[in-house]
Coordinates of C-alpha atoms and ligand atoms in Angstrom, one line a residue:
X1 CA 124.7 143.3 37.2
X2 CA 127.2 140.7 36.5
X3 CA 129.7 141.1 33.8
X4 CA 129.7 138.6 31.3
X5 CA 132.4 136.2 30.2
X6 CA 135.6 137.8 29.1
X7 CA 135.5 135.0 26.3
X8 CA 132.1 136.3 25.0
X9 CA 132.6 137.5 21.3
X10 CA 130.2 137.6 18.4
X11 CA 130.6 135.9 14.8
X12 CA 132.1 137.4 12.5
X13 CA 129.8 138.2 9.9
X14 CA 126.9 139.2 12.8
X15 CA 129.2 141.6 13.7
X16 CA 130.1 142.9 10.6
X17 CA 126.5 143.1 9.5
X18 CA 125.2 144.5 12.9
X19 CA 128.1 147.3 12.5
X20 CA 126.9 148.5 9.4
X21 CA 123.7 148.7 10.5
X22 CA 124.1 150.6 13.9
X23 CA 126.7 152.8 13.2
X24 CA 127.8 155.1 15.8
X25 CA 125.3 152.8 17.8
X26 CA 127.5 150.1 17.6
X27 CA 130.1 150.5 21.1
X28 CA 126.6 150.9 23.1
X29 CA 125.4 147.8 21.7
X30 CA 128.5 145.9 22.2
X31 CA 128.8 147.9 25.9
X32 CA 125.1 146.3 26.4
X33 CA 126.4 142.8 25.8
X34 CA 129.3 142.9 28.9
X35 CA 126.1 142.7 30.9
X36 CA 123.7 140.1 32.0
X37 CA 120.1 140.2 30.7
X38 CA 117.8 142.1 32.8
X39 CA 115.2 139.5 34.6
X40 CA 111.5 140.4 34.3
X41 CA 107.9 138.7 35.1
X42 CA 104.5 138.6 33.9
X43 CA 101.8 138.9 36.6
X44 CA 98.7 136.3 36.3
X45 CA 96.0 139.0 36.9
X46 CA 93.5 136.4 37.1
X47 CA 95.8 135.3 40.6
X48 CA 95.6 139.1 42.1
X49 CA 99.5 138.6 42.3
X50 CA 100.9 142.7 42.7
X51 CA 104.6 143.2 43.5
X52 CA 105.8 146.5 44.4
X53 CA 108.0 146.4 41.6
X54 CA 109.4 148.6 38.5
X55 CA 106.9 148.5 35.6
X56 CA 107.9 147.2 32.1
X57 CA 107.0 150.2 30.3
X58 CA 104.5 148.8 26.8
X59 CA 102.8 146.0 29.5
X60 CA 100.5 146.5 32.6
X61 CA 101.5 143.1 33.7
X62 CA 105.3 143.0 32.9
X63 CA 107.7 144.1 36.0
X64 CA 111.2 144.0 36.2
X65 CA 113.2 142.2 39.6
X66 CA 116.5 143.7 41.2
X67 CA 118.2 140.2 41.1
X68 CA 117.2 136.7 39.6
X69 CA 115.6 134.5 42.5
X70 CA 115.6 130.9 42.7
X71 CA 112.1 130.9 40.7
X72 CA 112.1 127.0 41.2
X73 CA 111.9 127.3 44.8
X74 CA 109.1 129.9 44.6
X75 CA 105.9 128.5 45.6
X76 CA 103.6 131.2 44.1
X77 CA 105.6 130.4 40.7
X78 CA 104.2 127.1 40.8
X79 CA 100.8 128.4 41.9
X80 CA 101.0 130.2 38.0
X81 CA 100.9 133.4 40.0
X82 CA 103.6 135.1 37.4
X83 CA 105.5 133.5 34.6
X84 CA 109.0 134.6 33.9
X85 CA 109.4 136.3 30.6
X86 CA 111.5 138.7 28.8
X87 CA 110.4 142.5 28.9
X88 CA 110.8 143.2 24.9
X89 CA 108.3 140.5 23.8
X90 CA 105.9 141.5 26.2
X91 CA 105.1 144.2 23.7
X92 CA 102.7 141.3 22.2
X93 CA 100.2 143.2 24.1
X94 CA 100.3 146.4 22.4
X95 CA 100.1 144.8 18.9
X96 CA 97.0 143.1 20.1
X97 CA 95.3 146.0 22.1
X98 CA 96.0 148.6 19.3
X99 CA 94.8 146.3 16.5
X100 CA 91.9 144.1 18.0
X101 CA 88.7 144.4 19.7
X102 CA 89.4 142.7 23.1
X103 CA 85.7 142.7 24.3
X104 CA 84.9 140.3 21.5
X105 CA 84.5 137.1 21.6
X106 CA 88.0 135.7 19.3
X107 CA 89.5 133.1 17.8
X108 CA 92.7 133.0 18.7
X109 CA 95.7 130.7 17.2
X110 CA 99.3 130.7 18.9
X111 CA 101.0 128.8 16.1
X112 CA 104.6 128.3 18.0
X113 CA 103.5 128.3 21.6
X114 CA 105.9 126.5 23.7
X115 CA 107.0 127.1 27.0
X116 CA 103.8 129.2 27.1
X117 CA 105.4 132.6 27.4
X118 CA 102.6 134.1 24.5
X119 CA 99.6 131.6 25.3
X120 CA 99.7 132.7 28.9
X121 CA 99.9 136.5 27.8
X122 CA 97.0 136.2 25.6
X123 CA 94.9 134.3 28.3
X124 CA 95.1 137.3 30.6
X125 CA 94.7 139.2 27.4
X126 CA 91.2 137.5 25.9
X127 CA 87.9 138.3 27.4
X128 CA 86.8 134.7 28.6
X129 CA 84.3 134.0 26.0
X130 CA 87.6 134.6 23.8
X131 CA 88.8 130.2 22.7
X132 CA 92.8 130.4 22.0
X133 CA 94.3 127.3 20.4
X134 CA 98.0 126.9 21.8
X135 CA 99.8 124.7 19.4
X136 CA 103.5 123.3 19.2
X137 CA 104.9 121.2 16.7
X138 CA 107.4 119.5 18.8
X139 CA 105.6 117.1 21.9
X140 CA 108.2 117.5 24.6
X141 CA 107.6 120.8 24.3
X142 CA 103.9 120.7 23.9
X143 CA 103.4 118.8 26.8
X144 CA 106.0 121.3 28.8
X145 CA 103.4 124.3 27.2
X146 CA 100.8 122.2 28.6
X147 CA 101.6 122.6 32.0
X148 CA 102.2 126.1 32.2
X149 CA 98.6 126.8 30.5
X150 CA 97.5 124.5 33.2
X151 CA 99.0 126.9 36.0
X152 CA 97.5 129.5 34.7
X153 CA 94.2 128.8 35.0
X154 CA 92.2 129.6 32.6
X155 CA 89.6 126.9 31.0
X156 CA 89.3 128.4 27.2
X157 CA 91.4 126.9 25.4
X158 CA 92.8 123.8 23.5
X159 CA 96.6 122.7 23.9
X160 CA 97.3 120.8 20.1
X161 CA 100.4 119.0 19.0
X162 CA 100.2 119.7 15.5
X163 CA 102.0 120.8 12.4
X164 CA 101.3 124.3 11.0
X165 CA 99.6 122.3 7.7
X166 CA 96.8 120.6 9.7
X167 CA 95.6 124.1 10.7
X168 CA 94.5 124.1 6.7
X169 CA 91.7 122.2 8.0
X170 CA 90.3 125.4 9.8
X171 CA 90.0 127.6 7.0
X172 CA 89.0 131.1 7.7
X173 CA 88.3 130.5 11.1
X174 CA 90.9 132.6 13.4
X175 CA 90.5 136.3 14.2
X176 CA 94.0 136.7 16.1
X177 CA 97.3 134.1 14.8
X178 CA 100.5 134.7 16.6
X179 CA 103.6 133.1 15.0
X180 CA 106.6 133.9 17.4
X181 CA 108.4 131.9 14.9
X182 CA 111.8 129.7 15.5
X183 CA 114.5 132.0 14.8
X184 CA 118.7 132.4 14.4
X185 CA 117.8 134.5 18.3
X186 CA 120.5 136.8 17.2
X187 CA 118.7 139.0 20.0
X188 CA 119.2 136.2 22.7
X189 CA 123.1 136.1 22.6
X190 CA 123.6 138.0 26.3
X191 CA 120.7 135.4 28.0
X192 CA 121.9 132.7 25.6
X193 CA 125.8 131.8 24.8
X194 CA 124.9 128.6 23.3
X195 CA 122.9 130.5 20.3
X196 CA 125.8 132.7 19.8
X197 CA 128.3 129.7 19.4
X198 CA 125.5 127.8 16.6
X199 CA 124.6 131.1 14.7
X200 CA 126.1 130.7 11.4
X201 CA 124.7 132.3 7.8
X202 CA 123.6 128.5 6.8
X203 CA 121.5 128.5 10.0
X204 CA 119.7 132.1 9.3
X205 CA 119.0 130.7 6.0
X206 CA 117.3 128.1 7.0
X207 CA 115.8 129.7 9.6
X208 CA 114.3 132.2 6.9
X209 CA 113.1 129.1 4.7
X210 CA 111.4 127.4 7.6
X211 CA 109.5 131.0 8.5
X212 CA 108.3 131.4 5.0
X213 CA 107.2 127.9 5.0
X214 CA 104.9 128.7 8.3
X215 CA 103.9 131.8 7.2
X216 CA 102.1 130.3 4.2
X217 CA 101.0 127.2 5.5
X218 CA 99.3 129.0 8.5
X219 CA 97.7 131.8 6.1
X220 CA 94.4 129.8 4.8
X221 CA 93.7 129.4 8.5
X222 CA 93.2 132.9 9.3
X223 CA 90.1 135.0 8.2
X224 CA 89.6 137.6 5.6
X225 CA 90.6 141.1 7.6
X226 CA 92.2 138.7 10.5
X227 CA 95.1 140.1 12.1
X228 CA 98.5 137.8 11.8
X229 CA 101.1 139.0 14.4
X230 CA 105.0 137.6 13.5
X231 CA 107.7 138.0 16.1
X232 CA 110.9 136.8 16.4
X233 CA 114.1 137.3 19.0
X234 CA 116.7 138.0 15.5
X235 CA 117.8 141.1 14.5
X236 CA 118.5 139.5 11.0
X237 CA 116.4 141.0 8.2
X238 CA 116.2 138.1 6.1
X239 CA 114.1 136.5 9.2
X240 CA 111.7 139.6 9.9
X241 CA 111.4 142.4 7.1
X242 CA 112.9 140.6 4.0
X243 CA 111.0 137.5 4.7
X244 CA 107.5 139.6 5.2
X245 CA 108.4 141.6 2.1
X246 CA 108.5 138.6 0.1
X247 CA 105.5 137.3 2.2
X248 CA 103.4 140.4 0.8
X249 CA 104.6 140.3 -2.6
X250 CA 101.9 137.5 -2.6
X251 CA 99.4 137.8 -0.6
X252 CA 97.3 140.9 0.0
X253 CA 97.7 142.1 3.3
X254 CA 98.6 145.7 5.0
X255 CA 101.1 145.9 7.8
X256 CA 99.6 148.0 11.0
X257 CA 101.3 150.8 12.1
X258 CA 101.2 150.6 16.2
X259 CA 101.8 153.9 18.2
X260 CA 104.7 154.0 20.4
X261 CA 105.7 156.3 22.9
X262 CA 108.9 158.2 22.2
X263 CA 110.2 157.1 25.7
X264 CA 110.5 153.3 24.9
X265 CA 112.8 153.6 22.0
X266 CA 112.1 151.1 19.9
X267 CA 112.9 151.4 16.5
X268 CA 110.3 151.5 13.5
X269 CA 111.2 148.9 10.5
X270 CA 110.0 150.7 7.3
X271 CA 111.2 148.3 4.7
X272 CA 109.4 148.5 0.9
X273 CA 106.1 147.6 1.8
X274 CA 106.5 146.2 5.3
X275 CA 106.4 148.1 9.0
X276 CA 107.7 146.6 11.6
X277 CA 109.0 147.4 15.4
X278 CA 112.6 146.4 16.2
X279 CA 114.1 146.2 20.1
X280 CA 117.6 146.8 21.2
X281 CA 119.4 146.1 24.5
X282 CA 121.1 149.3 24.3
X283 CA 118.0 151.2 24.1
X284 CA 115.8 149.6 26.6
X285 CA 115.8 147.4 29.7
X286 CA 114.9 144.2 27.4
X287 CA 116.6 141.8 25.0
X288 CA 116.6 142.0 20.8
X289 CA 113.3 141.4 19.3
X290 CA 111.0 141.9 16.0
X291 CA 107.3 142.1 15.8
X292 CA 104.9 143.1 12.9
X293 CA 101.3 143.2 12.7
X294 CA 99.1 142.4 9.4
X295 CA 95.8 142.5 8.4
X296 CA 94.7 139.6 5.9
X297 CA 93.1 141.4 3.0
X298 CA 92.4 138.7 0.8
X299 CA 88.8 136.7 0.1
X300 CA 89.1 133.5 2.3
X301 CA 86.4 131.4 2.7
X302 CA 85.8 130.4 6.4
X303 CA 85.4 126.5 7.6
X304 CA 81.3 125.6 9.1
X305 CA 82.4 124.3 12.2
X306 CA 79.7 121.6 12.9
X307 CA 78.1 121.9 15.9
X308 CA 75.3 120.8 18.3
X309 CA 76.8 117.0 18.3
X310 CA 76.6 115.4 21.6
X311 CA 79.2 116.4 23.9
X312 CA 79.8 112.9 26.3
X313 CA 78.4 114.1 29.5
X314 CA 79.1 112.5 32.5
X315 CA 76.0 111.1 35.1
X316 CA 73.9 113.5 36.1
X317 CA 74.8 113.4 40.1
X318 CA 78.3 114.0 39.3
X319 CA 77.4 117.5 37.5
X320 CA 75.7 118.2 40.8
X321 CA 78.8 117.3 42.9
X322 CA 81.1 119.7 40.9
X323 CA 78.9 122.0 40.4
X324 CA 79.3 123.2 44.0
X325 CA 83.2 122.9 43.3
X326 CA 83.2 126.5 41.2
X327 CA 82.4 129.6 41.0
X328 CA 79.6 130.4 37.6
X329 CA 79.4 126.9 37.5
X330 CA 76.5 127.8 34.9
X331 CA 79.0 129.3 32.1
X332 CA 80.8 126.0 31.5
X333 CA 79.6 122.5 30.3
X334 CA 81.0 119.4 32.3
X335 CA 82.3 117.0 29.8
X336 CA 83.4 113.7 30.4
X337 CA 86.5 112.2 28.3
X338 CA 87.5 108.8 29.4
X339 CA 87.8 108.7 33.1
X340 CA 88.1 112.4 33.3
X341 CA 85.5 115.5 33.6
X342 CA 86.8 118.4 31.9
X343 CA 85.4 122.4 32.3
X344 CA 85.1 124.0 29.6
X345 CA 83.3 126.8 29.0
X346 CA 79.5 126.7 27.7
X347 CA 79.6 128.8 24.9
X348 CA 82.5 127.2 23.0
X349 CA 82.1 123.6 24.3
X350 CA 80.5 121.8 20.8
X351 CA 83.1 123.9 18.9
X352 CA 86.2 122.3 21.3
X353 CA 84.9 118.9 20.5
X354 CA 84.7 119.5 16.8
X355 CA 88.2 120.9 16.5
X356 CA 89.7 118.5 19.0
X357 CA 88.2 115.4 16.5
X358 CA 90.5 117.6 13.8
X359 CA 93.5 118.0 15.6
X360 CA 94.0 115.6 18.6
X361 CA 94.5 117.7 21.6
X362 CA 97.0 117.2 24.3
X363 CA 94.3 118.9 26.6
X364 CA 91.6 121.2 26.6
X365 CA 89.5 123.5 29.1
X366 CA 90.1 122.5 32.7
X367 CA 90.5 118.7 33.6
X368 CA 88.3 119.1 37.0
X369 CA 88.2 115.7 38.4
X370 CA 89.0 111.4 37.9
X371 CA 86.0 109.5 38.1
X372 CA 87.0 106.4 39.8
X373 CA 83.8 103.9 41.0
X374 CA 81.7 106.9 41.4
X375 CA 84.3 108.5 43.2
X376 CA 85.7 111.8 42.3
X377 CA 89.5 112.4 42.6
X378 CA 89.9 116.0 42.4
X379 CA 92.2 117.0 39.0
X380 CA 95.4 119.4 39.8
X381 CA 94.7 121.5 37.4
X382 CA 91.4 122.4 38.8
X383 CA 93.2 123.3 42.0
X384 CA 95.2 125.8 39.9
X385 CA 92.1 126.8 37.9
X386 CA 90.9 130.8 38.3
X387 CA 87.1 129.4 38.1
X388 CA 87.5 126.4 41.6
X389 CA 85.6 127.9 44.3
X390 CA 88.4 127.0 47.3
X391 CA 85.8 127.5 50.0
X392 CA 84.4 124.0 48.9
X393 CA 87.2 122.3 50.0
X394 CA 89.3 122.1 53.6
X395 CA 92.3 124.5 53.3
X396 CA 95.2 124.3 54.8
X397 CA 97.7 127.2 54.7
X398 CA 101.2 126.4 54.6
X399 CA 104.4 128.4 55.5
X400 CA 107.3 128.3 53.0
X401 CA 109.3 125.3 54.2
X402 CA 106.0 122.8 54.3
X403 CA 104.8 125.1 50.3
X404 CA 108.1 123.9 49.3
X405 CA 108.5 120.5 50.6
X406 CA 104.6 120.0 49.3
X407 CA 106.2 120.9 45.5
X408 CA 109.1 118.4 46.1
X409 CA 105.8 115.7 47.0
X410 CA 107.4 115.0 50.6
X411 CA 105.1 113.5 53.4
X412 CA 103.4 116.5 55.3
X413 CA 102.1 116.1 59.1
X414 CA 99.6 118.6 59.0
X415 CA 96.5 115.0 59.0
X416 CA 95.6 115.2 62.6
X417 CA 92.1 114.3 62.5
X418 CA 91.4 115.8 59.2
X419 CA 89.5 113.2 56.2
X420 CA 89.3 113.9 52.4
X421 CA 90.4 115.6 49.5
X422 CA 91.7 119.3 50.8
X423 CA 93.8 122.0 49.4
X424 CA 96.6 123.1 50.6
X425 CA 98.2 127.1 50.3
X426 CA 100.7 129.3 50.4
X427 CA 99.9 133.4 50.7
X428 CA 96.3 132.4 49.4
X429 CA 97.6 130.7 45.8
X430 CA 96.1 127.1 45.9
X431 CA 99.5 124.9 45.2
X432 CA 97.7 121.8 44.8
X433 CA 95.8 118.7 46.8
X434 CA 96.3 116.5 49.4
X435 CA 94.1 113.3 50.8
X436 CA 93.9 113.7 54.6
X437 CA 93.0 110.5 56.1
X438 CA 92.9 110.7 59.9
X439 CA 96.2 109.9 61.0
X440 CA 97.9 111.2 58.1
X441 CA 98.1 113.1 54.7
X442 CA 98.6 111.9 51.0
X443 CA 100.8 114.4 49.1
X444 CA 98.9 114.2 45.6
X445 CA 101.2 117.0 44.0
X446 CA 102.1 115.4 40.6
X447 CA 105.2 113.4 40.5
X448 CA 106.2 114.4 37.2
X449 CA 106.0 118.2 38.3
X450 CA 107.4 117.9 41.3
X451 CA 110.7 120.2 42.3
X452 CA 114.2 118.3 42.7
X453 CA 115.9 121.4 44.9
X454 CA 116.4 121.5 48.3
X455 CA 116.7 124.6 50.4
X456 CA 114.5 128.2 49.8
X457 CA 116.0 130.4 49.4
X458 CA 115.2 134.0 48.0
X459 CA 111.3 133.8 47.2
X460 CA 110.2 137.1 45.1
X461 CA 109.5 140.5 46.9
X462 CA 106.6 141.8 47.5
Ligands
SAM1 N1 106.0 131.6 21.7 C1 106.8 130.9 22.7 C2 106.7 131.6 24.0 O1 106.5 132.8 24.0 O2 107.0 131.0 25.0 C3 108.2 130.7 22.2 C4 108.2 130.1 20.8 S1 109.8 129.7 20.2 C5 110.4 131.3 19.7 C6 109.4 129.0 18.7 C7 108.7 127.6 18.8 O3 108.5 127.2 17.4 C8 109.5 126.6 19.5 O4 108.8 126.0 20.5 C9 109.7 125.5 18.4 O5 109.7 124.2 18.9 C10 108.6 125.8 17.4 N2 108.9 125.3 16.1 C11 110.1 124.7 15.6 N3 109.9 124.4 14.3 C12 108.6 124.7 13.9 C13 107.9 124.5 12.7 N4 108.5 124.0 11.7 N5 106.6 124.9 12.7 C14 106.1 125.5 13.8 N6 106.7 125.7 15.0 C15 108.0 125.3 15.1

């Protein structure tokens, strides 16, 4: 691994604090920080995407790579075949197995969702009649969250730009929220030197305010005996167990203890009344993290979501036409917005509408195609999608130089006698569309997502 800067050194009162608190722990802590962060992904199960790699140990999807590739220059990594992620907070997925019913059909909120690390997880995590709300206050990020749900594939679920408050609006109504709230990231400092230069007491302070705040603005959303799971990337107690403490001074609630297996040592928080599950670097192969799970025990009235309005359906011969685009094309209603038909899927599809007139959605199940004069221009995201049926469509399978110069939208000579819309490949992951028209082939990869690199080199082993 590579040794970090010889300049690398923490603040002063971090270390002081962190000292006290380790003990004897301390040198392997500090010994943990002269190297580099381990680099891990998160498989897409839905994209049958298996490396014959070491397993993150609390995660049947999490695996842990040698070396960090040049992920950019990965076609499958565009194809949302895996999403890069850090091992500790893949642990999301025990909290949720060990406290939830998965089979069941959920409500799902991820309150502070982008880049998508969480909101991906719990996709692949969800049964399908399962709706998640992914919601991020700040819109560059949203629309950066956005496009990662979009390579993932999976058409339940609504992308909002919204502040924690509005969710008052849903009273009662989610089984599962998931505040992976902003934090100090006092756990961070080996992947992230620039956190390590801004932490300062001032900024844990406000941090702390600022989680509170969410906390209780989020808490009328969720239902009575809902589970609320917090998580940040701090060590700092003010941030996880303090703040919770004070958090259950008022509320009624009852933290969950989760089993862990002696192997993975992470460390149980047992603070007053709170229980919580703390990660080291030193301990494991992963980077500092906090995460508790609560039950709401407290009377809350739930929201009547209205339902049965009329969803805006698009002509009847277009239904036909995409019908034959996907596989179960039954489960979903075909929704037209604008110039746009959206999947999304039949069971939740009046309740979508209703919350998206509440909250204003950046985008929600799978946009499927443009509807231009009767004509349909197939949507990228439903080449990405888990539910397109690619046998519709011409394929054409490229090798890594043409997968790669599709991504940076160059011109590709692979036309010759070819006509329409087709998809093109790369190790059988759809990577997008292209417009063959006789004599040559439109590249219809979108130019906001395309890659500025220029060589491939190192793609992920397999
Ligand atoms: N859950 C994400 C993932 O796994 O990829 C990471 C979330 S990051 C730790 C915290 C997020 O909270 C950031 O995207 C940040 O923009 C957002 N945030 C910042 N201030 C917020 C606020 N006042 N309320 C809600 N979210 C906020």
């Amino acid at each position: 691994m590579n040794k970090l800067p010889q300049h690398f050194s923490f603040p002063h009162a971090f270390e002081t604090r962190m000292k006290n608190k380790l003990g004897d722990d301390w040198s392997k802590f500090v010994q943990a920080h002269t190297h580099s962060a381990s680099v891990s992904i998160r498989i897409n199960p839905a994209k049958k995407f298996l490396p014959d790699l070491p397993r993150v140990p609390w995660s049947d999807f999490g695996f842990y790579l040698q070396e960090r590739p040049v992920f950019t220059l990965d076609p499958i990594f565009h194809a949302g075949a895996y999403y890069v992620q850090e091992a500790s907070s893949l642990f999301l997925e025990q909290a949720l197995k060990q406290t939830v019913d998965l089979t069941q059909p959920l409500r799902v909120l991820d309150l502070c969702a982008a880049p998508g690390g969480k909101s991906t997880h719990l996709l692949s995590l969800l049964s399908d009649s399962s709706l998640l709300i992914s919601n991020e206050v700040i819109r560059a990020r949203a629309q950066v969250l956005w496009e990662n749900i979009q390579k993932w594939g999976h058409p339940n679920v609504v992308v909002t730009n919204s502040d924690p408050t509005a969710f008052q609006q849903l009273m009662g109504y989610f089984d599962v929220i998931v505040v992976d709230a902003p934090c100090s990231g006092e756990g961070l400092f080996r992947k992230d030197a620039e956190a390590c230069k801004e932490w300062s007491e001032e900024n844990v302070n406000l941090c702390a305010q600022r989680q509170r705040r969410i906390l209780n603005d989020i808490w009328p959303a969720l239902k009575e005996n809902g589970v609320l799971i917090y998580s940040t990337c701090t060590y700092n107690p003010n941030e996880n167990e303090e703040n919770l403490n004070e958090f259950a001074t008022n509320h009624a609630l009852e933290f969950v203890p989760l089993t862990l297996k002696p192997e993975w040592n992470i460390e149980t928080v047992s603070a007053n009344n709170v229980l919580g599950y703390r990660f080291y670097p030193h301990r494991m192969q992963g980077e500092g993290f906090f995460i508790a799970t609560l039950i709401k025990r407290e009377k809350t009235e739930s929201v009547r979501i209205k339902t049965g309005g009329k969803l805006h359906k698009p002509p009847v011969k277009i239904i036909d036409r995409v019908m034959t685009w996907a596989v179960e094309p039954t489960l979903f209603q075909w929704v037209q917005q604008n110039d746009l038909i959206l999947q999304i899927p039949d069971a939740m599809a009046s309740e979508v509408e209703y919350i998206s007139k509440l909250l204003y959605p950046l985008g929600k199940g799978t946009a499927v195609a443009e509807l231009k004069h009767d004509k349909l221009i197939p949507e990228h995201a439903f080449a990405l999608s888990n539910f397109i049926d690619s046998d519709a469509f011409q394929i054409t399978n490229l090798n890594e130089t043409d997968a790669v110069a599709y991504l940076r939208k160059d011109t590709l000579a692979i036309s010759e006698g070819l006509k329409g819309f087709g998809l093109v490949r790369y190790k059988n992951f759809n990577l997008g569309w292209v417009n063959h028209l006789g004599n040559r082939t439109n590249n219809l990869y979108p130019s906001h997502w395309r890659i500025r690199m220029a060589a491939a080199i190192n793609p992920l082993p397999e």
